[in-house]
Amino acid sequence: MMNERVMVSRKGEEGATVAVSGTASMGESIVDSVRLPTASGLDIHGQQGQAGQRRLVSSVRKRSIGLRLLPWLAGALFLTLWELRLFHQLFSLESYQLPVPTAIAASIRENAAMLFRYAMYSGTEMLGGFLLGSLLGALAAAGASFFPTSGRAAVAVMSALNAVPIVALAPIMNNWFGDGVWSRIAVVAVITMAAMAVSLFKGLTSIQPQYSDLMGGLAASRMQVFVKLRWPHALPSFFAGLKINMSTSIIGAIVGEFFIASQGLGYLLSDQIRLANMPLAWSCIVIAAALGIVLYEVVVLAEKRLIPWNRARTDS
């Protein structure tokens, strides 16, 4: 009886062992059967992720190209509506009051040599006044930064020059410097000096206190603080002042030629308006605008090359 119980017990253990081994092998087969689809699923997810990234990059590129083309399309639409005389109908204008773009283009083509010569004359006044005014404004801001308390008041007084209208300033400068090119250079220099002084002084004096304390702890002189800390920090403000001055200098040069001048786009513009030759008058406006845009882009390009970190910071 005892032997039968032992045999039954052994058979039970053997059956249990077989069942366990069978369960284990079944489990391994199940794990294997699960692992294979999981690995292939990861590959599929990876491919789908890469495809999604490619679609996202393509979408961003298309959107960027669309944003870049948008101003050109808007400009083309504006010129088309102008050419179709939509603005003549809206504002009840005649063709001699507002020439269409094709008439202005024909006038530029017929008078190209004269317009080029006058544009170079106005450009000389514009650049001369721009450089002189920006230099004087930068020197004033640099000097004021060494004495911030009294310098702030001096820059505020200098900024009052921007309140002087050009129509009042131009006759005074013509009286001082005659009817030559120097009178318009003086006008442009006066109206650009204040903008550079205000912009650069703000950049030179907006240093974070911990940086100034660090330079003071290193026993740096005022000149060393200016060269190594204030000036690099103020370079974006310096170029901001240059861009403002480039936009306003063309106005000063053209308006200054309205009063006493024998050359220049402003002189030709006022003369042709009196003669009611509006296509040539509008040609002067187009050439002056193109000259201002080209010189402004030169300043922007110089800013990108000389202080690329500022562009990266503003883009982010």
mmCIF file of C-alpha atoms in Angstrom:
data_model
loop_
_atom_site.group_PDB
_atom_site.id
_atom_site.type_symbol
_atom_site.label_atom_id
_atom_site.label_comp_id
_atom_site.label_asym_id
_atom_site.label_seq_id
_atom_site.Cartn_x
_atom_site.Cartn_y
_atom_site.Cartn_z
ATOM 1 C CA MET A 1 0.000 0.000 0.000
ATOM 2 C CA MET A 2 2.869 2.180 0.912
ATOM 3 C CA ASN A 3 4.627 1.450 -2.368
ATOM 4 C CA GLU A 4 1.491 2.324 -4.362
ATOM 5 C CA ARG A 5 1.287 5.696 -2.588
ATOM 6 C CA VAL A 6 4.953 6.356 -3.362
ATOM 7 C CA MET A 7 4.423 5.458 -7.013
ATOM 8 C CA VAL A 8 1.382 7.705 -7.223
ATOM 9 C CA SER A 9 3.319 10.512 -5.614
ATOM 10 C CA ARG A 10 6.229 10.101 -8.053
ATOM 11 C CA LYS A 11 3.824 10.022 -11.002
ATOM 12 C CA GLY A 12 2.237 13.221 -9.676
ATOM 13 C CA GLU A 13 5.660 14.920 -9.372
ATOM 14 C CA GLU A 14 6.635 13.781 -12.872
ATOM 15 C CA GLY A 15 3.305 15.083 -14.209
ATOM 16 C CA ALA A 16 3.792 18.345 -12.447
ATOM 17 C CA THR A 17 7.352 18.588 -13.794
ATOM 18 C CA VAL A 18 6.110 17.894 -17.324
ATOM 19 C CA ALA A 19 3.334 20.441 -16.858
ATOM 20 C CA VAL A 20 5.774 23.042 -15.563
ATOM 21 C CA SER A 21 8.223 22.384 -18.371
ATOM 22 C CA GLY A 22 5.387 22.514 -20.862
ATOM 23 C CA THR A 23 4.161 25.760 -19.375
ATOM 24 C CA ALA A 24 7.684 27.222 -19.481
ATOM 25 C CA SER A 25 8.198 26.238 -23.100
ATOM 26 C CA MET A 26 4.789 27.637 -23.939
ATOM 27 C CA GLY A 27 5.693 30.831 -22.127
ATOM 28 C CA GLU A 28 8.947 31.153 -24.079
ATOM 29 C CA SER A 29 7.093 30.594 -27.315
ATOM 30 C CA ILE A 30 4.578 33.254 -26.295
ATOM 31 C CA VAL A 31 7.389 35.678 -25.406
ATOM 32 C CA ASP A 32 9.073 34.950 -28.726
ATOM 33 C CA SER A 33 5.811 35.415 -30.521
ATOM 34 C CA VAL A 34 5.379 38.768 -28.742
ATOM 35 C CA ARG A 35 8.971 39.966 -29.242
ATOM 36 C CA LEU A 36 8.995 39.717 -33.019
ATOM 37 C CA PRO A 37 5.980 41.945 -33.639
ATOM 38 C CA THR A 38 7.306 44.416 -30.988
ATOM 39 C CA ALA A 39 10.646 44.873 -32.798
ATOM 40 C CA SER A 40 8.945 45.313 -36.146
ATOM 41 C CA GLY A 41 6.518 47.739 -34.498
ATOM 42 C CA LEU A 42 9.431 49.875 -33.301
ATOM 43 C CA ASP A 43 10.815 49.976 -36.813
ATOM 44 C CA ILE A 44 7.433 51.014 -38.139
ATOM 45 C CA HIS A 45 7.119 53.703 -35.481
ATOM 46 C CA GLY A 46 10.628 54.925 -36.296
ATOM 47 C CA GLN A 47 9.853 55.151 -40.006
ATOM 48 C CA GLN A 48 6.593 56.913 -39.271
ATOM 49 C CA GLY A 49 8.453 59.351 -37.017
ATOM 50 C CA GLN A 50 11.047 60.112 -39.706
ATOM 51 C CA ALA A 51 8.303 60.553 -42.290
ATOM 52 C CA GLY A 52 6.502 62.902 -39.918
ATOM 53 C CA GLN A 53 9.689 64.927 -39.407
ATOM 54 C CA ARG A 54 10.215 65.149 -43.158
ATOM 55 C CA ARG A 55 6.644 66.336 -43.636
ATOM 56 C CA LEU A 56 7.114 68.890 -40.841
ATOM 57 C CA VAL A 57 10.378 70.225 -42.349
ATOM 58 C CA SER A 58 8.770 70.393 -45.787
ATOM 59 C CA SER A 59 5.776 72.237 -44.339
ATOM 60 C CA VAL A 60 8.024 74.741 -42.521
ATOM 61 C CA ARG A 61 10.050 75.357 -45.695
ATOM 62 C CA LYS A 62 6.915 75.925 -47.748
ATOM 63 C CA ARG A 63 5.572 78.288 -45.099
ATOM 64 C CA SER A 64 8.885 80.187 -44.988
ATOM 65 C CA ILE A 65 8.961 80.541 -48.780
ATOM 66 C CA GLY A 66 5.340 81.693 -48.707
ATOM 67 C CA LEU A 67 6.124 84.334 -46.064
ATOM 68 C CA ARG A 68 9.075 85.579 -48.104
ATOM 69 C CA LEU A 69 7.019 85.799 -51.265
ATOM 70 C CA LEU A 70 4.094 87.505 -49.539
ATOM 71 C CA PRO A 71 5.575 91.068 -49.616
ATOM 72 C CA TRP A 72 6.509 90.674 -53.295
ATOM 73 C CA LEU A 73 3.021 89.447 -54.137
ATOM 74 C CA ALA A 74 1.486 92.335 -52.185
ATOM 75 C CA GLY A 75 3.725 94.793 -54.045
ATOM 76 C CA ALA A 76 2.819 93.258 -57.415
ATOM 77 C CA LEU A 77 -0.887 93.463 -56.533
ATOM 78 C CA PHE A 78 -0.494 97.124 -55.497
ATOM 79 C CA LEU A 79 1.238 98.030 -58.787
ATOM 80 C CA THR A 80 -1.359 96.114 -60.796
ATOM 81 C CA LEU A 81 -4.228 97.964 -59.121
ATOM 82 C CA TRP A 82 -2.356 101.238 -59.640
ATOM 83 C CA GLU A 83 -1.825 100.449 -63.324
ATOM 84 C CA LEU A 84 -5.533 99.606 -63.697
ATOM 85 C CA ARG A 85 -6.308 103.110 -62.327
ATOM 86 C CA LEU A 86 -8.178 101.847 -59.292
ATOM 87 C CA PHE A 87 -6.731 104.656 -57.129
ATOM 88 C CA HIS A 88 -7.738 107.232 -59.747
ATOM 89 C CA GLN A 89 -11.338 106.090 -59.367
ATOM 90 C CA LEU A 90 -11.189 105.909 -55.570
ATOM 91 C CA PHE A 91 -9.690 109.398 -55.081
ATOM 92 C CA SER A 92 -11.055 111.067 -58.253
ATOM 93 C CA LEU A 93 -7.579 111.712 -59.681
ATOM 94 C CA GLU A 94 -6.576 112.483 -63.259
ATOM 95 C CA SER A 95 -3.674 110.810 -65.049
ATOM 96 C CA TYR A 96 -1.485 113.939 -64.872
ATOM 97 C CA GLN A 97 -1.988 114.031 -61.090
ATOM 98 C CA LEU A 98 -1.038 110.386 -60.560
ATOM 99 C CA PRO A 99 0.904 108.814 -63.451
ATOM 100 C CA VAL A 100 0.613 105.061 -63.797
ATOM 101 C CA PRO A 101 3.694 102.858 -63.150
ATOM 102 C CA THR A 102 4.348 102.253 -66.855
ATOM 103 C CA ALA A 103 4.490 106.025 -67.510
ATOM 104 C CA ILE A 104 6.934 106.472 -64.599
ATOM 105 C CA ALA A 105 9.085 103.607 -65.869
ATOM 106 C CA ALA A 106 9.148 105.162 -69.357
ATOM 107 C CA SER A 107 10.211 108.506 -67.859
ATOM 108 C CA ILE A 108 13.036 106.825 -65.917
ATOM 109 C CA ARG A 109 14.211 105.104 -69.088
ATOM 110 C CA GLU A 110 14.176 108.331 -71.122
ATOM 111 C CA ASN A 111 15.958 110.407 -68.447
ATOM 112 C CA ALA A 112 18.262 107.730 -67.046
ATOM 113 C CA ALA A 113 21.502 109.694 -67.477
ATOM 114 C CA MET A 114 20.188 112.844 -65.815
ATOM 115 C CA LEU A 115 18.534 110.907 -62.986
ATOM 116 C CA PHE A 116 21.735 108.967 -62.324
ATOM 117 C CA ARG A 117 23.787 112.184 -62.145
ATOM 118 C CA TYR A 118 21.331 113.855 -59.789
ATOM 119 C CA ALA A 119 21.037 110.712 -57.671
ATOM 120 C CA MET A 120 24.820 110.655 -57.190
ATOM 121 C CA TYR A 121 24.711 114.316 -56.113
ATOM 122 C CA SER A 122 21.936 113.684 -53.581
ATOM 123 C CA GLY A 123 23.650 110.478 -52.469
ATOM 124 C CA THR A 124 26.841 112.432 -51.716
ATOM 125 C CA GLU A 125 24.891 114.861 -49.537
ATOM 126 C CA MET A 126 23.055 112.024 -47.891
ATOM 127 C CA LEU A 127 26.128 109.912 -47.103
ATOM 128 C CA GLY A 128 28.226 112.903 -46.051
ATOM 129 C CA GLY A 129 25.600 114.125 -43.597
ATOM 130 C CA PHE A 130 24.876 110.584 -42.424
ATOM 131 C CA LEU A 131 28.516 109.852 -41.594
ATOM 132 C CA LEU A 132 29.180 113.239 -40.021
ATOM 133 C CA GLY A 133 25.990 113.271 -37.940
ATOM 134 C CA SER A 134 26.420 109.665 -36.794
ATOM 135 C CA LEU A 135 30.052 110.301 -35.823
ATOM 136 C CA LEU A 136 29.205 113.431 -33.821
ATOM 137 C CA GLY A 137 26.285 111.702 -32.133
ATOM 138 C CA ALA A 138 28.434 108.677 -31.238
ATOM 139 C CA LEU A 139 31.176 110.886 -29.785
ATOM 140 C CA ALA A 140 28.608 112.810 -27.743
ATOM 141 C CA ALA A 141 27.082 109.582 -26.404
ATOM 142 C CA ALA A 142 30.502 108.122 -25.584
ATOM 143 C CA GLY A 143 31.536 111.258 -23.714
ATOM 144 C CA ALA A 144 28.246 111.377 -21.834
ATOM 145 C CA SER A 145 28.593 107.733 -20.765
ATOM 146 C CA PHE A 146 31.690 108.624 -18.693
ATOM 147 C CA PHE A 147 29.555 111.030 -16.649
ATOM 148 C CA PRO A 148 26.105 109.364 -16.694
ATOM 149 C CA THR A 149 24.292 111.842 -14.434
ATOM 150 C CA SER A 150 25.201 115.055 -16.245
ATOM 151 C CA GLY A 151 25.543 113.197 -19.565
ATOM 152 C CA ARG A 152 21.914 112.099 -19.481
ATOM 153 C CA ALA A 153 20.818 115.741 -19.231
ATOM 154 C CA ALA A 154 23.156 116.719 -22.088
ATOM 155 C CA VAL A 155 21.776 113.986 -24.349
ATOM 156 C CA ALA A 156 18.221 115.075 -23.515
ATOM 157 C CA VAL A 157 19.077 118.638 -24.574
ATOM 158 C CA MET A 158 20.678 117.348 -27.775
ATOM 159 C CA SER A 159 17.569 115.308 -28.581
ATOM 160 C CA ALA A 160 15.691 118.626 -28.872
ATOM 161 C CA LEU A 161 17.402 119.063 -32.247
ATOM 162 C CA ASN A 162 15.007 116.441 -33.618
ATOM 163 C CA ALA A 163 12.154 118.841 -32.882
ATOM 164 C CA VAL A 164 13.568 121.462 -35.271
ATOM 165 C CA PRO A 165 11.697 121.155 -38.604
ATOM 166 C CA ILE A 166 13.817 120.719 -41.703
ATOM 167 C CA VAL A 167 11.982 123.539 -43.491
ATOM 168 C CA ALA A 168 13.298 125.909 -40.786
ATOM 169 C CA LEU A 169 16.759 124.345 -40.594
ATOM 170 C CA ALA A 170 17.522 124.274 -44.334
ATOM 171 C CA PRO A 171 17.390 128.080 -44.936
ATOM 172 C CA ILE A 172 19.622 128.616 -41.898
ATOM 173 C CA MET A 173 22.210 126.153 -43.183
ATOM 174 C CA ASN A 174 22.023 127.684 -46.659
ATOM 175 C CA ASN A 175 22.721 131.053 -45.052
ATOM 176 C CA TRP A 176 25.693 129.634 -43.139
ATOM 177 C CA PHE A 177 27.304 127.387 -45.777
ATOM 178 C CA GLY A 178 26.018 128.829 -49.068
ATOM 179 C CA ASP A 179 24.155 126.973 -51.786
ATOM 180 C CA GLY A 180 26.755 124.235 -52.239
ATOM 181 C CA VAL A 181 26.695 120.630 -51.131
ATOM 182 C CA TRP A 182 27.866 121.477 -47.587
ATOM 183 C CA SER A 183 24.620 123.154 -46.612
ATOM 184 C CA ARG A 184 22.637 119.914 -47.228
ATOM 185 C CA ILE A 185 25.345 117.869 -45.500
ATOM 186 C CA ALA A 186 24.942 120.154 -42.485
ATOM 187 C CA VAL A 187 21.161 119.710 -42.518
ATOM 188 C CA VAL A 188 21.471 115.912 -42.626
ATOM 189 C CA ALA A 189 24.170 115.959 -39.921
ATOM 190 C CA VAL A 190 21.990 117.948 -37.525
ATOM 191 C CA ILE A 191 18.920 115.728 -37.900
ATOM 192 C CA THR A 192 20.943 112.496 -37.569
ATOM 193 C CA MET A 193 23.210 113.500 -34.698
ATOM 194 C CA ALA A 194 20.526 113.469 -32.021
ATOM 195 C CA ALA A 195 19.127 110.045 -32.979
ATOM 196 C CA MET A 196 22.556 108.423 -32.747
ATOM 197 C CA ALA A 197 23.343 110.137 -29.424
ATOM 198 C CA VAL A 198 20.113 108.993 -27.787
ATOM 199 C CA SER A 199 20.255 105.419 -29.093
ATOM 200 C CA LEU A 200 23.943 104.832 -28.328
ATOM 201 C CA PHE A 201 23.824 106.481 -24.884
ATOM 202 C CA LYS A 202 21.025 104.129 -23.897
ATOM 203 C CA GLY A 203 23.072 101.136 -25.030
ATOM 204 C CA LEU A 204 26.219 102.338 -23.235
ATOM 205 C CA THR A 205 24.476 102.927 -19.917
ATOM 206 C CA SER A 206 22.146 99.908 -19.797
ATOM 207 C CA ILE A 207 24.793 97.579 -18.346
ATOM 208 C CA GLN A 208 23.670 95.041 -15.777
ATOM 209 C CA PRO A 209 25.035 95.966 -12.287
ATOM 210 C CA GLN A 210 26.808 92.655 -11.709
ATOM 211 C CA TYR A 211 28.984 93.207 -14.788
ATOM 212 C CA SER A 212 29.949 96.697 -13.636
ATOM 213 C CA ASP A 213 30.663 95.354 -10.154
ATOM 214 C CA LEU A 214 32.848 92.620 -11.627
ATOM 215 C CA MET A 215 34.894 95.136 -13.636
ATOM 216 C CA GLY A 216 35.165 97.333 -10.540
ATOM 217 C CA GLY A 217 36.369 94.369 -8.518
ATOM 218 C CA LEU A 218 39.076 93.778 -11.115
ATOM 219 C CA ALA A 219 40.223 97.410 -10.681
ATOM 220 C CA ALA A 220 39.451 98.236 -14.325
ATOM 221 C CA SER A 221 39.756 101.858 -15.370
ATOM 222 C CA ARG A 222 36.865 103.788 -16.938
ATOM 223 C CA MET A 223 38.432 103.432 -20.363
ATOM 224 C CA GLN A 224 38.841 99.670 -19.918
ATOM 225 C CA VAL A 225 35.207 99.394 -18.804
ATOM 226 C CA PHE A 226 34.162 101.369 -21.887
ATOM 227 C CA VAL A 227 36.251 99.350 -24.370
ATOM 228 C CA LYS A 228 35.703 95.862 -22.966
ATOM 229 C CA LEU A 229 32.163 96.133 -21.570
ATOM 230 C CA ARG A 230 30.121 99.180 -22.588
ATOM 231 C CA TRP A 231 31.032 99.408 -26.276
ATOM 232 C CA PRO A 232 30.476 95.692 -27.156
ATOM 233 C CA HIS A 233 27.207 95.791 -25.221
ATOM 234 C CA ALA A 234 26.080 98.957 -27.070
ATOM 235 C CA LEU A 235 26.833 97.727 -30.621
ATOM 236 C CA PRO A 236 23.166 96.725 -31.316
ATOM 237 C CA SER A 237 22.056 100.208 -30.197
ATOM 238 C CA PHE A 238 24.767 101.734 -32.402
ATOM 239 C CA PHE A 239 23.457 99.921 -35.484
ATOM 240 C CA ALA A 240 19.885 100.787 -34.535
ATOM 241 C CA GLY A 241 20.911 104.440 -34.605
ATOM 242 C CA LEU A 242 22.617 103.954 -37.976
ATOM 243 C CA LYS A 243 19.458 102.426 -39.467
ATOM 244 C CA ILE A 244 17.303 105.275 -38.175
ATOM 245 C CA ASN A 245 19.760 107.840 -39.527
ATOM 246 C CA MET A 246 19.941 106.183 -42.938
ATOM 247 C CA SER A 247 16.174 106.441 -43.290
ATOM 248 C CA THR A 248 16.028 110.085 -42.232
ATOM 249 C CA SER A 249 19.124 111.295 -44.091
ATOM 250 C CA ILE A 250 17.463 110.905 -47.497
ATOM 251 C CA ILE A 251 14.602 113.105 -46.268
ATOM 252 C CA GLY A 252 17.013 115.784 -45.067
ATOM 253 C CA ALA A 253 18.955 115.779 -48.342
ATOM 254 C CA ILE A 254 15.868 115.940 -50.589
ATOM 255 C CA VAL A 255 14.042 118.595 -48.541
ATOM 256 C CA GLY A 256 17.232 120.652 -48.196
ATOM 257 C CA GLU A 257 17.483 120.819 -52.004
ATOM 258 C CA PHE A 258 14.008 122.329 -52.231
ATOM 259 C CA PHE A 259 15.253 125.776 -51.119
ATOM 260 C CA ILE A 260 18.572 126.674 -52.745
ATOM 261 C CA ALA A 261 20.118 124.110 -55.072
ATOM 262 C CA SER A 262 20.982 123.667 -58.730
ATOM 263 C CA GLN A 263 21.334 119.859 -58.721
ATOM 264 C CA GLY A 264 19.990 116.838 -56.928
ATOM 265 C CA LEU A 265 16.779 114.833 -56.872
ATOM 266 C CA GLY A 266 15.057 117.334 -54.571
ATOM 267 C CA TYR A 267 15.829 120.212 -56.916
ATOM 268 C CA LEU A 268 14.621 118.227 -59.946
ATOM 269 C CA LEU A 269 11.496 117.090 -58.088
ATOM 270 C CA SER A 270 10.419 120.608 -57.098
ATOM 271 C CA ASP A 271 11.267 121.933 -60.566
ATOM 272 C CA GLN A 272 9.230 119.271 -62.406
ATOM 273 C CA ILE A 273 6.247 119.722 -60.082
ATOM 274 C CA ARG A 274 6.181 123.397 -61.030
ATOM 275 C CA LEU A 275 6.260 122.371 -64.707
ATOM 276 C CA ALA A 276 3.512 119.767 -64.136
ATOM 277 C CA ASN A 277 5.779 117.057 -65.556
ATOM 278 C CA MET A 278 4.528 114.503 -63.067
ATOM 279 C CA PRO A 279 6.055 111.335 -64.579
ATOM 280 C CA LEU A 280 9.555 112.795 -64.169
ATOM 281 C CA ALA A 281 8.684 114.136 -60.710
ATOM 282 C CA TRP A 282 7.525 110.669 -59.652
ATOM 283 C CA SER A 283 10.695 109.243 -61.175
ATOM 284 C CA CYS A 284 12.697 111.337 -58.686
ATOM 285 C CA ILE A 285 10.618 109.908 -55.842
ATOM 286 C CA VAL A 286 11.168 106.339 -57.052
ATOM 287 C CA ILE A 287 14.929 106.842 -57.448
ATOM 288 C CA ALA A 288 15.210 108.469 -54.006
ATOM 289 C CA ALA A 289 13.277 105.589 -52.427
ATOM 290 C CA ALA A 290 15.445 103.012 -54.196
ATOM 291 C CA LEU A 291 18.612 104.829 -53.071
ATOM 292 C CA GLY A 292 17.405 104.883 -49.465
ATOM 293 C CA ILE A 293 16.482 101.182 -49.535
ATOM 294 C CA VAL A 294 19.857 100.147 -50.989
ATOM 295 C CA LEU A 295 21.859 102.124 -48.424
ATOM 296 C CA TYR A 296 19.638 100.870 -45.596
ATOM 297 C CA GLU A 297 20.268 97.279 -46.665
ATOM 298 C CA VAL A 298 24.009 97.999 -46.670
ATOM 299 C CA VAL A 299 23.751 98.958 -42.987
ATOM 300 C CA VAL A 300 21.692 95.834 -42.246
ATOM 301 C CA LEU A 301 24.273 93.653 -44.015
ATOM 302 C CA ALA A 302 27.107 95.276 -42.047
ATOM 303 C CA GLU A 303 25.212 94.614 -38.813
ATOM 304 C CA LYS A 304 24.772 90.930 -39.694
ATOM 305 C CA ARG A 305 28.464 90.553 -40.478
ATOM 306 C CA LEU A 306 29.889 92.504 -37.544
ATOM 307 C CA ILE A 307 27.557 91.414 -34.714
ATOM 308 C CA PRO A 308 26.072 88.047 -35.787
ATOM 309 C CA TRP A 309 25.220 87.157 -32.162
ATOM 310 C CA ASN A 310 22.636 89.950 -32.072
ATOM 311 C CA ARG A 311 20.845 88.498 -35.099
ATOM 312 C CA ALA A 312 20.786 85.017 -33.511
ATOM 313 C CA ARG A 313 19.366 86.496 -30.304
ATOM 314 C CA THR A 314 16.644 88.470 -32.090
ATOM 315 C CA ASP A 315 15.720 85.500 -34.313
ATOM 316 C CA SER A 316 15.327 83.246 -31.275
#
